[in-house]
Amino acid sequence: WCKSTGFLSMLPEDANARRKEVLEKEMEQTQVDKHFHPVDPDSKPLPYTDDRYIKEAAIQWLIETDQSISAFEHPSFQHMIHLASRATRSIKIPNRKQMHDKIITLFKMQMTKLKDCLNI
């Protein structure tokens, strides 16, 4: 009668059986195949080619950060723009603390390399 009418029995045996069924489903090992999908080679995102938007964004960055116009010619800036233009997903820009920590780590690595090079 409970199943035919959709009644949810709260008897201890029934509640324990439902709980056990849920736990068994959660403990079941899943396969990785469900998470992967075949990729169509034609569905790759096209490289960003509209120069107008890139130029406008670069000029706005230059003005708002009070940079020299020669910053655009710097190889590291061009390398950064080249890498960003090839990204297929959005790029997560680190916050100030993360950048500070990374710069300190790079500095310490450079000092260690310099120390090894000079044999001090």
Short mmCIF file of C-alpha atoms in Angstrom, two decimals:
data_model
loop_
_atom_site.label_atom_id
_atom_site.label_comp_id
_atom_site.label_asym_id
_atom_site.label_seq_id
_atom_site.Cartn_x
_atom_site.Cartn_y
_atom_site.Cartn_z
CA TRP A 1 0.00 0.00 0.00
CA CYS A 2 2.85 2.45 0.87
CA LYS A 3 4.56 2.06 -2.51
CA SER A 4 1.34 2.29 -4.54
CA THR A 5 0.19 5.49 -2.81
CA GLY A 6 3.63 7.10 -2.44
CA PHE A 7 3.40 7.09 1.37
CA LEU A 8 6.75 7.46 3.09
CA SER A 9 6.87 5.06 6.01
CA MET A 10 8.73 6.32 9.05
CA LEU A 11 8.89 2.96 10.80
CA PRO A 12 12.42 2.33 12.11
CA GLU A 13 12.97 -0.66 9.82
CA ASP A 14 11.87 1.30 6.73
CA ALA A 15 13.90 4.40 7.67
CA ASN A 16 16.99 2.25 8.28
CA ALA A 17 16.49 0.49 4.94
CA ARG A 18 16.27 3.83 3.09
CA ARG A 19 19.34 5.14 4.93
CA LYS A 20 21.26 1.95 4.09
CA GLU A 21 20.25 2.24 0.43
CA VAL A 22 21.49 5.85 0.26
CA LEU A 23 24.80 4.91 1.91
CA GLU A 24 25.32 2.04 -0.53
CA LYS A 25 24.76 4.39 -3.48
CA GLU A 26 27.24 6.91 -2.04
CA MET A 27 29.86 4.22 -1.46
CA GLU A 28 29.54 2.87 -5.00
CA GLN A 29 32.72 3.36 -7.03
CA THR A 30 32.05 5.48 -10.07
CA GLN A 31 33.87 5.29 -13.35
CA VAL A 32 35.88 8.12 -14.77
CA ASP A 33 34.32 7.65 -18.20
CA LYS A 34 31.24 9.67 -17.20
CA HIS A 35 33.40 12.77 -16.66
CA PHE A 36 35.12 12.80 -20.04
CA HIS A 37 33.54 13.83 -23.30
CA PRO A 38 34.95 13.42 -26.79
CA VAL A 39 36.25 16.68 -28.19
CA ASP A 40 35.36 17.65 -31.71
CA PRO A 41 38.51 19.04 -33.40
CA ASP A 42 36.42 21.68 -35.15
CA SER A 43 35.04 23.01 -31.86
CA LYS A 44 38.31 24.56 -30.70
CA PRO A 45 37.96 28.26 -29.95
CA LEU A 46 39.31 30.53 -32.62
CA PRO A 47 42.23 32.74 -31.65
CA TYR A 48 41.21 36.25 -30.71
CA THR A 49 41.86 38.36 -33.77
CA ASP A 50 39.99 41.64 -33.34
CA ASP A 51 42.89 44.08 -32.90
CA ARG A 52 40.60 47.01 -32.17
CA TYR A 53 39.56 45.66 -28.76
CA ILE A 54 43.10 44.64 -27.86
CA LYS A 55 44.42 48.10 -28.74
CA GLU A 56 41.66 49.86 -26.78
CA ALA A 57 42.26 47.70 -23.71
CA ALA A 58 46.03 48.20 -23.93
CA ILE A 59 45.69 51.98 -24.23
CA GLN A 60 43.24 52.09 -21.33
CA TRP A 61 45.66 50.02 -19.21
CA LEU A 62 48.52 52.35 -20.19
CA ILE A 63 46.59 55.46 -19.17
CA GLU A 64 45.08 54.09 -15.95
CA THR A 65 48.37 52.67 -14.66
CA ASP A 66 50.43 55.67 -15.80
CA GLN A 67 52.82 53.54 -17.83
CA SER A 68 55.26 54.70 -20.46
CA ILE A 69 54.27 54.11 -24.08
CA SER A 70 57.44 52.07 -24.44
CA ALA A 71 55.85 49.47 -22.11
CA PHE A 72 54.05 48.08 -25.17
CA GLU A 73 57.41 47.39 -26.82
CA HIS A 74 58.82 45.54 -23.83
CA PRO A 75 59.32 41.83 -24.62
CA SER A 76 57.79 40.68 -21.32
CA PHE A 77 54.60 42.68 -21.99
CA GLN A 78 54.36 41.26 -25.50
CA HIS A 79 54.97 37.76 -24.14
CA MET A 80 52.20 38.23 -21.55
CA ILE A 81 49.72 39.43 -24.20
CA HIS A 82 50.67 36.56 -26.49
CA LEU A 83 50.07 34.02 -23.72
CA ALA A 84 46.76 35.61 -22.73
CA SER A 85 45.52 35.63 -26.32
CA ARG A 86 46.05 31.87 -26.58
CA ALA A 87 44.09 31.05 -23.40
CA THR A 88 41.03 28.91 -24.04
CA ARG A 89 39.49 29.78 -20.68
CA SER A 90 39.51 32.91 -18.60
CA ILE A 91 42.73 33.84 -16.86
CA LYS A 92 42.75 34.18 -13.09
CA ILE A 93 44.91 37.15 -12.13
CA PRO A 94 46.54 36.71 -8.71
CA ASN A 95 45.79 39.22 -5.98
CA ARG A 96 48.36 41.53 -4.41
CA LYS A 97 49.38 39.13 -1.60
CA GLN A 98 49.80 36.21 -4.01
CA MET A 99 51.95 38.36 -6.31
CA HIS A 100 54.02 39.59 -3.35
CA ASP A 101 54.64 36.03 -2.17
CA LYS A 102 55.57 34.88 -5.69
CA ILE A 103 58.00 37.79 -6.16
CA ILE A 104 59.67 37.05 -2.81
CA THR A 105 59.96 33.37 -3.73
CA LEU A 106 61.49 34.22 -7.12
CA PHE A 107 63.91 36.63 -5.45
CA LYS A 108 65.03 33.98 -2.95
CA MET A 109 65.49 31.45 -5.75
CA GLN A 110 67.56 33.96 -7.72
CA MET A 111 69.73 34.72 -4.68
CA THR A 112 70.29 30.99 -4.12
CA LYS A 113 71.34 30.56 -7.76
CA LEU A 114 73.64 33.56 -7.50
CA LYS A 115 75.17 32.18 -4.30
CA ASP A 116 75.76 28.80 -5.96
CA CYS A 117 77.25 30.52 -9.01
CA LEU A 118 79.65 32.59 -6.91
CA ASN A 119 80.46 29.64 -4.62
CA ILE A 120 79.97 31.65 -1.43
#
